[in-house]
Short mmCIF file of C-alpha atoms in Angstrom, two decimals:
data_model
loop_
_atom_site.label_atom_id
_atom_site.label_comp_id
_atom_site.label_asym_id
_atom_site.label_seq_id
_atom_site.Cartn_x
_atom_site.Cartn_y
_atom_site.Cartn_z
CA GLY A 1 105.05 147.88 88.36
CA ALA A 2 102.65 146.66 90.98
CA GLY A 3 105.21 146.08 93.69
CA VAL A 4 108.69 147.05 94.80
CA SER A 5 111.23 145.72 92.33
CA GLN A 6 114.85 145.03 93.21
CA THR A 7 117.66 144.15 90.83
CA PRO A 8 119.65 142.04 90.61
CA SER A 9 118.05 139.18 92.56
CA ASN A 10 121.46 137.75 93.26
CA LYS A 11 124.91 139.27 93.12
CA VAL A 12 128.21 137.51 93.70
CA THR A 13 131.24 139.73 93.93
CA GLU A 14 134.84 139.43 94.98
CA LYS A 15 136.13 140.98 98.17
CA GLY A 16 137.23 144.54 97.55
CA LYS A 17 134.95 145.14 94.57
CA TYR A 18 132.28 147.83 94.22
CA VAL A 19 128.60 146.90 93.87
CA GLU A 20 125.37 148.73 93.14
CA LEU A 21 121.95 147.45 94.13
CA ARG A 22 118.85 148.96 92.57
CA CYS A 23 115.38 149.53 93.99
CA ASP A 24 112.29 150.53 92.02
CA PRO A 25 109.59 151.56 94.53
CA ILE A 26 105.86 151.52 94.03
CA SER A 27 104.85 154.44 91.84
CA GLY A 28 103.83 157.47 93.90
CA HIS A 29 105.51 156.30 97.10
CA THR A 30 107.60 159.12 98.51
CA ALA A 31 109.21 157.15 101.33
CA LEU A 32 111.87 154.56 100.56
CA TYR A 33 113.83 152.42 102.99
CA TRP A 34 116.81 150.11 102.73
CA TYR A 35 117.22 147.23 105.16
CA ARG A 36 119.84 144.48 105.46
CA GLN A 37 118.89 140.96 106.50
CA SER A 38 121.59 138.56 107.60
CA LEU A 39 120.94 134.83 107.61
CA GLY A 40 118.52 133.85 110.36
CA GLN A 41 117.97 137.42 111.50
CA GLY A 42 115.36 140.10 111.12
CA PRO A 43 115.92 143.01 108.75
CA GLU A 44 118.03 145.86 110.08
CA PHE A 45 117.39 149.45 109.06
CA LEU A 46 120.03 151.14 106.92
CA ILE A 47 118.67 154.36 105.43
CA TYR A 48 115.41 156.21 104.78
CA PHE A 49 114.62 158.59 101.92
CA GLN A 50 111.77 161.07 101.84
CA GLY A 51 111.67 162.19 98.25
CA THR A 52 115.19 162.78 96.97
CA GLY A 53 116.85 163.37 100.32
CA ALA A 54 118.22 160.92 102.83
CA ALA A 55 116.20 161.85 105.90
CA ASP A 56 117.90 159.29 108.14
CA ASP A 57 121.07 157.36 107.33
CA SER A 58 121.82 156.35 110.90
CA GLY A 59 121.74 152.65 110.06
CA LEU A 60 124.53 152.69 107.49
CA PRO A 61 127.31 150.62 109.09
CA ASN A 62 130.25 152.68 107.78
CA ASP A 63 131.34 155.04 105.02
CA ARG A 64 131.69 152.20 102.51
CA PHE A 65 127.90 152.27 102.22
CA PHE A 66 126.11 155.02 100.35
CA ALA A 67 122.68 155.38 98.79
CA VAL A 68 121.10 157.84 96.39
CA ARG A 69 117.65 158.62 95.06
CA PRO A 70 118.30 161.46 92.62
CA GLU A 71 114.81 161.83 91.15
CA GLY A 72 112.77 160.73 94.13
CA SER A 73 111.89 157.36 92.63
CA VAL A 74 114.55 154.73 91.89
CA SER A 75 117.22 154.30 94.54
CA THR A 76 120.67 152.76 94.35
CA LEU A 77 122.57 151.35 97.30
CA LYS A 78 126.29 151.48 96.69
CA ILE A 79 128.88 149.47 98.57
CA GLN A 80 132.59 150.17 98.10
CA ARG A 81 135.47 147.82 98.89
CA THR A 82 133.10 144.99 99.73
CA GLU A 83 133.94 142.67 102.61
CA ARG A 84 132.77 139.12 103.29
CA GLY A 85 130.78 140.47 106.23
CA ASP A 86 128.66 142.49 103.80
CA SER A 87 127.10 139.24 102.55
CA ALA A 88 123.38 139.46 103.27
CA VAL A 89 120.01 140.06 101.64
CA TYR A 90 119.46 143.74 101.00
CA LEU A 91 115.79 144.66 101.16
CA CYS A 92 114.12 147.78 99.86
CA ALA A 93 110.72 148.98 101.03
CA SER A 94 108.52 151.88 100.06
CA SER A 95 105.47 153.51 101.56
CA LEU A 96 103.10 156.24 100.50
CA ASN A 97 104.78 158.52 102.99
CA GLY A 98 106.93 158.06 106.08
CA GLN A 99 104.25 158.89 108.60
CA GLY A 100 101.17 157.55 110.30
CA ASN A 101 99.52 154.34 109.28
CA THR A 102 101.15 153.95 105.89
CA GLU A 103 102.22 150.39 105.26
CA ALA A 104 105.75 149.64 104.09
CA PHE A 105 105.87 147.25 101.12
CA PHE A 106 109.04 145.22 100.70
CA GLY A 107 110.75 143.99 97.57
CA GLN A 108 112.05 140.45 97.26
CA GLY A 109 115.57 141.58 98.08
CA THR A 110 119.00 141.28 96.51
CA ARG A 111 121.13 138.47 97.87
CA LEU A 112 124.70 139.74 97.96
CA THR A 113 127.51 137.23 98.37
CA VAL A 114 131.06 138.49 98.78
CA VAL A 115 133.66 135.78 98.12
CA GLN B 1 121.28 146.52 121.13
CA GLN B 2 118.30 144.29 120.49
CA GLN B 3 115.25 146.40 121.15
CA VAL B 4 112.69 143.76 120.18
CA LYS B 5 113.15 140.22 121.51
CA GLN B 6 111.21 137.44 119.81
CA SER B 7 110.54 133.86 120.86
CA PRO B 8 110.52 131.03 120.09
CA GLN B 9 113.14 130.80 117.37
CA SER B 10 111.27 127.91 115.78
CA LEU B 11 107.85 126.39 116.24
CA ILE B 12 106.24 123.19 114.98
CA VAL B 13 102.46 122.92 115.12
CA GLN B 14 99.99 120.35 113.88
CA LYS B 15 97.43 121.39 111.29
CA GLY B 16 94.45 122.92 113.04
CA GLY B 17 96.46 123.89 116.11
CA ILE B 18 97.21 127.31 117.55
CA SER B 19 100.57 128.95 116.85
CA ILE B 20 101.75 131.52 119.39
CA ILE B 21 104.75 133.79 118.93
CA ASN B 22 105.85 136.29 121.54
CA CYS B 23 107.74 139.56 121.44
CA ALA B 24 108.97 141.97 124.08
CA TYR B 25 110.23 145.49 123.53
CA GLU B 26 112.24 147.99 125.52
CA ASN B 27 111.65 151.36 123.90
CA THR B 28 108.55 152.95 125.43
CA ALA B 29 108.41 155.37 122.48
CA PHE B 30 107.31 152.56 120.16
CA ASP B 31 103.72 153.16 119.07
CA TYR B 32 103.21 150.82 116.13
CA PHE B 33 103.63 147.04 116.27
CA PRO B 34 103.31 145.09 113.01
CA TRP B 35 103.84 141.43 112.29
CA TYR B 36 105.41 140.37 109.01
CA GLN B 37 105.30 137.02 107.23
CA GLN B 38 108.22 136.01 105.05
CA PHE B 39 108.45 133.07 102.67
CA PRO B 40 111.83 131.84 101.38
CA GLY B 41 113.21 134.10 98.67
CA LYS B 42 110.57 136.76 99.27
CA GLY B 43 110.50 140.02 101.13
CA PRO B 44 108.51 140.40 104.36
CA ALA B 45 104.80 141.07 103.88
CA LEU B 46 102.63 142.85 106.44
CA LEU B 47 100.26 140.44 108.16
CA ILE B 48 98.59 142.48 110.88
CA ALA B 49 99.49 145.48 113.03
CA ILE B 50 98.36 147.05 116.29
CA ARG B 51 98.71 150.35 118.10
CA PRO B 52 99.06 150.54 121.91
CA ASP B 53 95.64 152.08 122.47
CA VAL B 54 94.01 148.65 122.03
CA SER B 55 94.80 145.35 123.74
CA GLU B 56 93.77 143.03 120.94
CA LYS B 57 93.24 143.05 117.20
CA LYS B 58 91.85 140.21 115.16
CA GLU B 59 91.91 139.70 111.40
CA GLY B 60 90.60 136.34 110.27
CA ARG B 61 92.70 133.60 111.87
CA PHE B 62 95.37 136.07 113.06
CA THR B 63 95.17 137.89 116.41
CA ILE B 64 97.60 140.27 118.07
CA SER B 65 97.46 140.55 121.84
CA PHE B 66 99.15 143.61 123.33
CA ASN B 67 100.17 144.24 126.95
CA LYS B 68 101.44 147.79 127.27
CA SER B 69 102.41 147.58 130.95
CA ALA B 70 104.49 144.45 130.35
CA LYS B 71 105.82 145.80 127.05
CA GLN B 72 104.90 142.56 125.34
CA PHE B 73 102.84 141.56 122.34
CA SER B 74 102.07 138.26 120.71
CA LEU B 75 100.72 136.77 117.51
CA HIS B 76 98.19 133.96 117.65
CA ILE B 77 97.41 131.95 114.53
CA MET B 78 94.24 129.95 114.97
CA ASP B 79 93.50 126.79 112.96
CA SER B 80 97.07 126.78 111.64
CA GLN B 81 97.47 125.50 108.09
CA PRO B 82 100.48 124.09 106.21
CA GLY B 83 100.36 127.19 104.01
CA ASP B 84 101.12 129.26 107.12
CA SER B 85 104.59 127.69 107.25
CA ALA B 86 106.91 130.66 106.97
CA THR B 87 109.14 132.91 109.06
CA TYR B 88 107.29 135.46 111.17
CA PHE B 89 108.82 138.71 112.38
CA CYS B 90 107.46 141.08 114.95
CA ALA B 91 108.50 144.68 114.60
CA ALA B 92 108.04 148.03 116.25
CA SER B 93 108.44 151.64 115.30
CA SER B 94 107.97 155.11 116.67
CA LEU B 95 107.09 158.28 114.90
CA GLY B 96 110.34 159.97 115.86
CA GLY B 97 111.91 162.63 113.73
CA SER B 98 110.96 162.30 110.09
CA ALA B 99 111.23 158.58 109.72
CA ARG B 100 109.26 155.54 110.76
CA GLN B 101 111.85 152.85 110.39
CA LEU B 102 111.02 149.42 111.74
CA THR B 103 112.96 147.55 114.41
CA PHE B 104 112.50 143.83 113.81
CA GLY B 105 112.69 140.83 116.08
CA SER B 106 114.95 137.94 115.12
CA GLY B 107 112.17 135.86 113.60
CA THR B 108 110.27 132.62 114.27
CA GLN B 109 110.33 129.82 111.76
CA LEU B 110 106.88 128.23 111.85
CA THR B 111 106.26 124.77 110.45
CA VAL B 112 102.69 123.49 110.31
CA LEU B 113 102.55 119.74 109.84
CA PRO B 114 99.77 118.34 107.61
#
């Protein structure tokens, strides 16, 4: 596709359940980022992939959060034992590479609500 | 730790007026300062960006002013239009390690009255 695609757009889950959020980056972009945006706040960095490997996962809040990008394209953010505090919009971004002047393009986000 | 502080939280401007949003940063390693525009239900979109080797950058009605010594930068929107009504985020990043993740400000909700 022309832009970064995220699915689903909205996800409502019960506390304690497992969820997967998908990101389809722009074709050819090697760098992929996940951010979390709470209501009324700016996005906060979670994890960065360069190709298939997680080059920086310092933003993941705890071990309930995990992300993969097995073929260097599509990425999945996985959240175990969800908590109400996990409710937020999860944004994915991709860029041509992770360096220099390359612009990061964001998807529309997945709004996760934990009830 | 909030490394990029943004103000004001909200701003109301008349059509044709100038909108000014300010940001201050703490990390002197930051070397890239973009501004993003976000509409409801959409992801942030890059508006304009500046590097610290210049003090000002202008693209159409949008201008970034950068003060390296004060560690501050601002976005000026000239001739503001109702279509500019959105949330604006300043951000900063440094080319540290292998990643260029962005640190965002808390956002400014701009409303331009017709």
